[in-house]
Short mmCIF file of C-alpha atoms and ligand atoms in Angstrom, two decimals:
data_model
loop_
_atom_site.label_atom_id
_atom_site.label_comp_id
_atom_site.label_asym_id
_atom_site.label_seq_id
_atom_site.Cartn_x
_atom_site.Cartn_y
_atom_site.Cartn_z
CA MET S 1 144.05 111.50 73.03
CA ASP S 2 142.52 112.49 76.34
CA LEU S 3 141.77 109.09 77.87
CA ILE S 4 140.89 110.38 81.31
CA LYS S 5 137.95 112.40 80.02
CA TYR S 6 136.20 109.08 79.27
CA LEU S 7 136.53 108.03 82.91
CA GLU S 8 135.27 111.42 84.08
CA PHE S 9 132.31 111.27 81.70
CA LYS S 10 131.32 107.82 82.94
CA GLU S 11 131.53 108.92 86.55
CA LYS S 12 129.46 112.03 85.89
CA LEU S 13 126.82 110.00 84.08
CA ARG S 14 126.74 107.48 86.95
CA ASN S 15 126.24 110.27 89.49
CA GLU S 16 123.49 111.88 87.44
CA LEU S 17 121.64 108.60 87.06
CA GLU S 18 122.04 107.82 90.74
CA ASN S 19 120.21 111.07 91.51
CA GLU S 20 117.51 110.34 88.99
CA LEU S 21 116.74 106.65 89.48
CA SER S 22 114.74 105.12 92.33
CA PRO S 23 116.51 102.86 94.86
CA GLU S 24 114.71 99.86 93.27
CA SER S 25 115.99 100.78 89.81
CA ILE S 26 119.51 101.20 91.13
CA GLU S 27 119.38 97.84 92.86
CA ARG S 28 118.03 96.11 89.73
CA ALA S 29 120.78 97.60 87.57
CA ARG S 30 123.52 96.79 90.09
CA LYS S 31 122.55 93.12 90.11
CA ASP S 32 122.28 92.89 86.34
CA PRO S 33 125.00 91.15 84.26
CA HIS S 34 125.36 94.29 82.08
CA ALA S 35 126.99 95.87 85.14
CA ARG S 36 129.81 93.32 85.16
CA ARG S 37 129.94 91.31 81.92
CA TYR S 38 133.32 91.36 80.20
CA PRO S 39 133.07 92.62 76.61
CA ARG S 40 133.88 90.21 73.81
CA PRO S 41 136.79 91.22 71.58
CA CYS S 42 134.30 92.80 69.20
CA GLY S 43 132.29 94.66 71.79
CA MET S 44 129.77 94.50 74.58
CA THR S 45 126.58 92.54 73.93
CA ILE S 46 123.35 94.22 74.98
CA HIS S 47 120.33 92.03 75.59
CA THR S 48 116.91 93.34 74.66
CA GLY S 49 114.90 90.31 75.70
CA ILE S 50 115.09 86.93 77.36
CA GLY S 51 114.32 84.05 75.02
CA CYS S 52 113.25 84.13 71.39
CA THR S 53 110.11 82.95 69.64
CA TYR S 54 111.61 82.48 66.16
CA SER S 55 113.06 79.04 67.05
CA CYS S 56 115.64 78.87 64.26
CA THR S 57 116.95 75.31 63.91
CA TYR S 58 120.59 76.42 64.08
CA CYS S 59 120.17 78.68 67.10
CA TYR S 60 122.40 78.13 70.12
CA ILE S 61 120.39 80.10 72.67
CA TYR S 62 118.12 77.18 73.52
CA ASP S 63 121.16 75.09 74.51
CA MET S 64 122.13 77.98 76.76
CA GLY S 65 118.82 77.60 78.58
CA PHE S 66 116.84 80.44 76.99
CA PRO S 67 113.15 79.68 76.32
CA HIS S 68 111.19 79.68 73.03
CA LYS S 69 109.01 82.39 74.56
CA VAL S 70 110.28 85.92 75.01
CA GLN S 71 110.04 88.64 77.61
CA PRO S 72 111.40 92.15 77.29
CA TYR S 73 114.67 92.55 79.15
CA PRO S 74 113.84 93.63 82.72
CA LEU S 75 115.89 96.86 82.69
CA SER S 76 114.49 100.17 81.45
CA GLY S 77 116.71 102.19 79.11
CA LYS S 78 118.03 104.35 81.95
CA GLU S 79 118.61 101.31 84.16
CA LEU S 80 120.60 99.69 81.38
CA LEU S 81 122.64 102.84 80.99
CA TYR S 82 123.28 102.95 84.71
CA ALA S 83 124.36 99.28 84.67
CA LEU S 84 126.87 100.12 81.94
CA THR S 85 128.27 103.01 83.98
CA LEU S 86 128.97 100.45 86.72
CA ASN S 87 130.66 97.99 84.39
CA PRO S 88 134.40 98.40 85.02
CA TYR S 89 135.34 97.18 81.53
CA VAL S 90 133.12 99.44 79.45
CA VAL S 91 134.08 102.83 78.01
CA LEU S 92 131.16 105.16 77.32
CA GLY S 93 131.09 108.03 74.83
CA PRO S 94 131.99 108.59 71.18
CA GLY S 95 134.72 106.17 70.19
CA GLY S 96 134.08 104.05 73.30
CA THR S 97 133.25 100.36 73.59
CA MET S 98 131.46 98.85 70.62
CA LEU S 99 127.93 97.84 71.60
CA ALA S 100 126.02 95.07 69.86
CA MET S 101 122.35 94.11 70.20
CA GLY S 102 120.98 90.80 68.93
CA SER S 103 123.33 88.21 70.36
CA VAL S 104 120.90 86.03 72.33
CA THR S 105 117.53 87.12 71.00
CA GLU S 106 115.90 88.80 68.05
CA PRO S 107 115.73 92.45 69.19
CA PHE S 108 112.62 93.45 67.23
CA LEU S 109 110.16 90.73 68.20
CA PRO S 110 106.71 92.30 68.67
CA GLU S 111 107.06 91.74 72.43
CA THR S 112 110.49 93.38 72.67
CA ARG S 113 110.78 95.96 69.92
CA ASP S 114 109.76 98.87 72.09
CA ARG S 115 112.42 97.87 74.61
CA ALA S 116 114.97 97.59 71.81
CA LEU S 117 114.04 101.08 70.62
CA GLU S 118 114.31 102.41 74.16
CA TYR S 119 117.85 100.98 74.33
CA ILE S 120 118.76 102.36 70.91
CA LYS S 121 117.60 105.77 72.13
CA VAL S 122 119.78 105.83 75.25
CA LEU S 123 122.77 104.12 73.68
CA GLY S 124 122.54 106.17 70.49
CA SER S 125 122.80 109.33 72.55
CA LEU S 126 126.16 108.17 73.98
CA GLY S 127 127.87 108.01 70.60
CA ASN S 128 129.47 104.56 71.15
CA PRO S 129 129.60 102.46 67.97
CA LEU S 130 126.24 100.67 68.04
CA GLN S 131 125.13 97.64 66.07
CA VAL S 132 121.95 95.64 65.84
CA SER S 133 121.49 92.28 64.14
CA SER S 134 118.00 91.18 63.21
CA LYS S 135 115.72 89.05 61.09
CA SER S 136 112.68 91.23 61.61
CA VAL S 137 110.78 93.45 59.24
CA LEU S 138 109.85 96.82 60.69
CA ASP S 139 107.51 99.50 59.46
CA ASP S 140 108.67 102.94 58.38
CA GLU S 141 107.82 104.58 61.69
CA TYR S 142 110.32 102.33 63.49
CA ILE S 143 112.92 102.95 60.82
CA THR S 144 112.57 106.72 61.25
CA ARG S 145 112.90 106.41 65.00
CA ILE S 146 116.01 104.22 64.75
CA LYS S 147 117.64 106.69 62.37
CA GLY S 148 116.69 109.58 64.65
CA TYR S 149 118.04 107.95 67.81
CA ALA S 150 121.23 106.45 66.37
CA PRO S 151 122.09 107.99 62.99
CA ASN S 152 125.30 105.96 62.65
CA ILE S 153 123.91 102.62 63.77
CA SER S 154 125.19 99.56 61.94
CA PHE S 155 122.16 97.45 61.00
CA LEU S 156 122.79 93.80 60.10
CA GLU S 157 119.85 92.05 58.49
CA THR S 158 120.20 88.29 58.27
CA VAL S 159 119.36 86.28 55.19
CA ILE S 160 120.89 82.83 54.92
CA CYS S 161 118.54 81.08 52.52
CA LEU S 162 115.78 81.80 50.03
CA ARG S 163 114.23 78.42 49.15
CA ASN S 164 112.64 76.05 51.67
CA CYS S 165 113.70 78.25 54.57
CA ARG S 166 110.74 77.30 56.71
CA LYS S 167 112.45 74.14 57.92
CA ILE S 168 115.49 76.10 58.99
CA GLU S 169 113.83 79.28 60.23
CA PRO S 170 110.26 78.18 60.95
CA LEU S 171 108.93 81.39 62.46
CA ALA S 172 111.14 84.23 61.25
CA PRO S 173 109.82 86.62 58.57
CA ASP S 174 110.07 85.53 54.96
CA PRO S 175 113.60 86.24 53.65
CA MET S 176 112.20 88.09 50.62
CA ASP S 177 110.35 90.44 52.97
CA ARG S 178 113.62 90.94 54.86
CA LEU S 179 115.37 91.91 51.65
CA ARG S 180 112.61 94.41 50.81
CA PHE S 181 112.94 95.77 54.34
CA VAL S 182 116.67 96.17 53.81
CA GLY S 183 115.83 98.32 50.77
CA ARG S 184 113.76 100.61 52.99
CA LEU S 185 116.61 100.83 55.51
CA VAL S 186 118.98 101.84 52.71
CA ARG S 187 116.54 104.50 51.49
CA ALA S 188 116.27 105.86 55.04
CA GLY S 189 120.05 106.38 55.05
CA ILE S 190 120.82 103.66 57.63
CA ASN S 191 124.17 101.83 57.37
CA VAL S 192 122.96 98.37 56.55
CA SER S 193 124.89 95.22 55.77
CA LEU S 194 123.58 91.88 54.68
CA PHE S 195 124.33 89.36 57.42
CA ILE S 196 124.99 85.93 55.92
CA ARG S 197 125.46 84.10 59.13
CA PRO S 198 125.42 81.27 59.89
CA ILE S 199 126.43 79.78 56.54
CA ILE S 200 124.50 76.49 56.39
CA PRO S 201 126.34 74.04 54.11
CA GLY S 202 124.31 73.02 51.10
CA ILE S 203 121.74 75.75 51.73
CA THR S 204 123.45 79.12 52.03
CA ASP S 205 126.06 78.38 49.36
CA ARG S 206 123.22 77.18 47.10
CA ASP S 207 121.22 80.43 47.50
CA ALA S 208 124.07 82.92 47.96
CA ARG S 209 124.16 84.28 44.42
CA GLU S 210 120.44 84.96 44.40
CA ILE S 211 120.49 86.54 47.86
CA LEU S 212 123.38 88.79 46.87
CA LEU S 213 121.75 89.76 43.56
CA MET S 214 118.61 90.84 45.32
CA ALA S 215 120.43 92.63 48.12
CA ARG S 216 122.42 94.56 45.50
CA GLU S 217 119.21 95.50 43.75
CA PHE S 218 117.89 96.85 47.04
CA GLY S 219 120.97 99.02 47.41
CA VAL S 220 123.03 97.03 49.95
CA LYS S 221 126.77 97.59 49.59
CA SER S 222 128.32 95.35 52.25
CA VAL S 223 128.12 91.83 53.59
CA VAL S 224 129.14 90.22 56.87
CA LEU S 225 129.81 86.50 56.68
CA GLY S 226 129.91 84.03 59.53
CA THR S 227 130.36 80.33 60.09
CA LEU S 228 127.90 78.01 61.77
CA ARG S 229 128.65 76.90 65.31
CA VAL S 230 127.09 73.71 66.53
CA THR S 231 126.29 71.93 69.73
CA ALA S 232 125.13 68.31 69.89
CA GLY S 233 121.53 69.62 69.90
CA ILE S 234 122.00 71.86 66.85
CA TYR S 235 123.72 69.05 64.97
CA GLU S 236 120.80 66.71 65.64
CA ARG S 237 118.13 69.29 64.81
CA LEU S 238 119.80 70.07 61.48
CA ARG S 239 120.22 66.36 60.74
CA SER S 240 116.52 65.80 61.34
CA ILE S 241 115.70 68.26 58.55
CA GLY S 242 118.15 66.67 56.13
CA ILE S 243 121.26 68.78 56.71
CA ASP S 244 124.19 66.45 57.24
CA LEU S 245 127.21 68.11 58.78
CA SER S 246 129.10 64.93 59.64
CA LEU S 247 131.97 65.69 57.24
CA ARG S 248 132.37 69.21 58.55
CA LEU S 249 132.50 68.61 62.27
CA PRO S 250 135.61 69.53 64.22
CA SER S 251 137.38 66.70 65.99
CA GLY S 252 136.15 65.79 69.45
CA LYS S 253 132.75 64.93 70.81
CA LEU S 254 129.91 67.43 70.52
CA GLY S 255 128.24 68.58 73.70
CA ARG S 256 126.60 71.77 74.92
CA GLU S 257 129.54 73.91 73.97
CA GLN S 258 129.34 75.70 70.62
CA VAL S 259 132.04 74.75 68.17
CA PRO S 260 132.50 76.12 64.65
CA ILE S 261 132.11 73.65 61.80
CA ARG S 262 134.76 73.50 59.09
CA ALA S 263 133.35 75.77 56.43
CA ARG S 264 136.21 78.04 55.40
CA ASP S 265 135.74 76.87 51.78
CA LEU S 266 132.12 78.01 51.77
CA LYS S 267 132.93 81.31 53.44
CA ASP S 268 135.68 81.98 50.91
CA LYS S 269 133.42 81.02 48.03
CA ILE S 270 130.63 83.36 49.11
CA ALA S 271 133.14 86.11 49.90
CA SER S 272 134.64 85.95 46.38
CA LEU S 273 131.20 85.92 44.84
CA ALA S 274 130.20 88.96 46.86
CA ARG S 275 133.41 90.80 45.97
CA GLU S 276 132.93 90.02 42.28
CA MET S 277 129.48 91.53 42.57
CA GLY S 278 130.89 94.72 44.04
CA PHE S 279 130.15 94.18 47.74
CA LYS S 280 132.49 95.08 50.52
CA VAL S 281 132.98 91.92 52.58
CA TYR S 282 133.53 92.06 56.33
CA GLU S 283 135.10 89.08 58.08
CA SER S 284 133.50 90.07 61.30
CA ALA S 285 130.44 92.01 62.49
CA CYS S 286 132.54 94.53 64.42
CA ALA S 287 134.21 95.65 61.18
CA ALA S 288 130.80 96.79 59.93
CA ASN S 289 130.18 98.55 63.24
CA ILE S 290 133.51 100.40 63.12
CA GLU S 291 132.97 101.48 59.54
CA ALA S 292 129.43 102.70 60.19
CA ALA S 293 130.71 104.71 63.16
CA GLY S 294 133.36 106.33 60.93
CA LEU S 295 136.19 104.96 63.08
CA GLY S 296 139.30 102.87 62.47
CA CYS S 297 140.42 99.74 64.30
CA TYR S 298 143.46 97.49 64.25
CA ALA S 299 142.78 95.46 67.37
CA CYS S 300 142.99 92.00 65.81
CA LYS S 301 144.41 90.01 62.93
CA TRP S 302 141.37 90.77 60.74
CA GLY S 303 142.19 94.46 60.77
CA PRO S 304 142.84 97.13 59.92
CA CYS S 305 139.15 97.99 59.56
CA GLY S 306 137.31 101.21 58.86
CA ASP S 307 138.98 104.55 58.32
CA LEU S 308 142.63 104.21 59.30
CA SER S 309 143.04 107.97 59.44
CA ARG S 310 140.61 107.78 62.40
CA LEU S 311 142.75 105.28 64.31
CA PRO S 312 143.42 107.11 67.57
CA SER S 313 146.95 108.42 68.00
CA VAL S 314 148.65 106.97 71.05
CA ASP S 315 150.88 108.74 73.46
CA ALA S 316 152.64 106.57 76.05
CA GLY S 317 152.45 109.38 78.62
CA ASP S 318 148.63 109.57 78.25
CA VAL S 319 148.32 105.80 78.72
CA ASN S 320 150.54 105.91 81.81
CA GLU S 321 148.37 108.72 83.25
CA PHE S 322 145.24 106.67 82.54
CA ILE S 323 146.67 103.69 84.45
CA LYS S 324 147.56 105.95 87.35
CA TYR S 325 144.13 107.61 87.38
CA LEU S 326 142.56 104.16 87.81
CA GLY S 327 144.73 103.70 90.91
CA TYR S 328 146.98 101.09 89.30
CA SER S 329 150.69 100.96 88.84
CA GLY S 330 152.22 100.29 85.44
CA ARG S 331 153.53 101.80 82.22
CA VAL S 332 153.72 101.35 78.47
CA GLU S 333 156.58 99.07 77.54
CA GLN S 334 156.19 98.95 73.79
CA LEU S 335 154.16 100.88 71.24
CA ARG S 336 153.59 99.65 67.71
CA ASP S 337 151.10 100.53 64.99
CA ASN S 338 148.68 97.83 66.04
CA ARG S 339 149.95 96.65 69.42
CA ILE S 340 150.60 98.11 72.83
CA VAL S 341 152.49 96.23 75.50
CA ILE S 342 151.93 97.34 79.07
CA ARG S 343 153.89 96.31 82.11
CA LEU S 344 151.39 96.29 84.98
CA ASP S 345 152.79 95.96 88.49
CA ARG S 346 149.48 96.37 90.29
CA GLY S 347 145.89 96.52 89.05
CA ASP S 348 143.21 94.73 87.10
CA ALA S 349 144.84 93.51 83.88
CA ARG S 350 141.58 92.52 82.23
CA ARG S 351 140.14 95.96 82.88
CA ILE S 352 143.12 97.78 81.42
CA GLU S 353 143.10 95.46 78.45
CA ALA S 354 139.36 95.86 77.72
CA MET S 355 139.30 99.63 78.14
CA LEU S 356 142.47 100.43 76.25
CA ARG S 357 141.66 98.03 73.43
CA GLU S 358 138.43 99.92 72.82
CA LEU S 359 139.86 103.37 73.33
CA LEU S 360 143.01 102.90 71.30
CA ARG S 361 141.62 100.24 68.92
CA ARG S 362 144.79 98.19 69.05
CA GLU S 363 145.76 94.86 70.53
CA VAL S 364 146.70 95.37 74.16
CA VAL S 365 149.13 92.95 75.78
CA ILE S 366 149.54 93.08 79.52
CA ARG S 367 152.67 91.78 81.20
CA GLY S 368 153.33 91.54 84.88
CA VAL S 369 150.27 90.80 87.02
CA MET S 370 148.30 87.61 86.46
CA ARG S 371 145.45 87.78 84.00
CA HIS S 372 142.30 85.88 84.95
CA HIS S 373 140.10 84.19 82.43
CA CYS S 374 136.56 85.26 81.92
CA ALA S 375 133.76 82.82 82.61
CA ASP S 376 131.00 85.28 81.86
CA SER S 377 131.38 86.08 78.21
CA ILE S 378 129.00 84.64 75.69
CA CYS S 379 129.29 84.49 71.97
CA GLY S 380 127.36 87.09 70.07
CA ASP S 381 125.37 88.04 67.04
CA ILE S 382 123.45 84.94 66.19
CA ASN S 383 120.96 86.97 64.16
S1 LIG Z 401 118.86 82.74 65.66
FE1 LIG Z 401 118.15 84.70 66.44
S2 LIG Z 401 116.08 84.89 65.65
FE2 LIG Z 401 116.65 82.74 65.45
S3 LIG Z 401 115.89 81.79 67.34
FE3 LIG Z 401 118.02 82.37 67.69
S4 LIG Z 401 117.93 84.38 68.65
FE4 LIG Z 401 115.94 83.98 67.69
S1 LIG Z 402 140.39 95.05 63.66
FE1 LIG Z 402 138.42 94.83 62.61
S2 LIG Z 402 137.81 92.71 63.02
FE2 LIG Z 402 139.44 93.23 64.49
S3 LIG Z 402 138.35 93.98 66.34
FE3 LIG Z 402 138.81 95.76 65.05
S4 LIG Z 402 136.97 96.03 63.82
FE4 LIG Z 402 136.87 93.97 64.62
#
């Protein structure tokens, strides 16, 4: 696998955009977090707006300081692309870093959907695995444009309850309308998975069978499941609408930090139900992204995911050249099916780890130089 061509492509794209964009645009993109944020293990989150009007009771973004109003993200599509070319951890191009929209806002709010489409257009043209998670209902014109811009996009539509949802999701579209929308996505040939996340105890497990039955009727073939994470605020908000999580809390005091509740039993129950009904069940959103992109991945314990015949072949010499090209000093120490150990004598360990994990789709372990922890990553895919 020619790893260096990815670095050359990114550099060429950066130079082209530098010639095209105004000095103000360049400055805006340089200062933006997309130019430096460290990708999460399952990809790089792309923000389409700031804030969210849907005000879901279980949402963590309000504890992170985001408002209940929304504004389109301040970067244009090209500015976003330029910011990504500056991000040292991101690999651009087919088979590059997984990209995910919908982590801290609903991407298709009326105020932000044109921005989201603009991003889908520029990111779709790169060929990176691209995913969007949403609770919106879009008309056919938007669906056609999404399919045109990013034919292999992985679309996750969230439905976590059917009855009395208004208390939990006061302003999001009716879940039945979402399911009908999913049917239109399927008919348009978009890779769509039902996103049952977060699983709300007593609510999602109660409605799961019905949700799955309807999704199957609308042609959905896969499901992504995810556990609820709570802060002190989320716990209180859910309690005030009659959802008692006291028996499912992890040990320790709740604060502003998000912690997963204990709900493995519910996740397993819904997963078995879905499998019995013929769905493919993904443990994680990135698995749906990898599959939609026609790639394979074995970068974590949940793998292997996707098409294993598409798992990139690894040559130690190519990896060593890649490290050298970046100006670092190091070499491959161990190569296994799903794990690469690198001895790095000089260089940015987090960068090597992030880039090679995405390029080679295996766990990357760096030995040698100190690895710093990231303070800038946020958890993704609330929708
Ligand atoms: S869960 Fe998603 S749609 Fe709901 S308020 Fe949060 S960001 Fe918005
Ligand atoms: S192995 Fe699967 S779950 Fe793990 S990072 Fe890859 S796609 Fe995601």
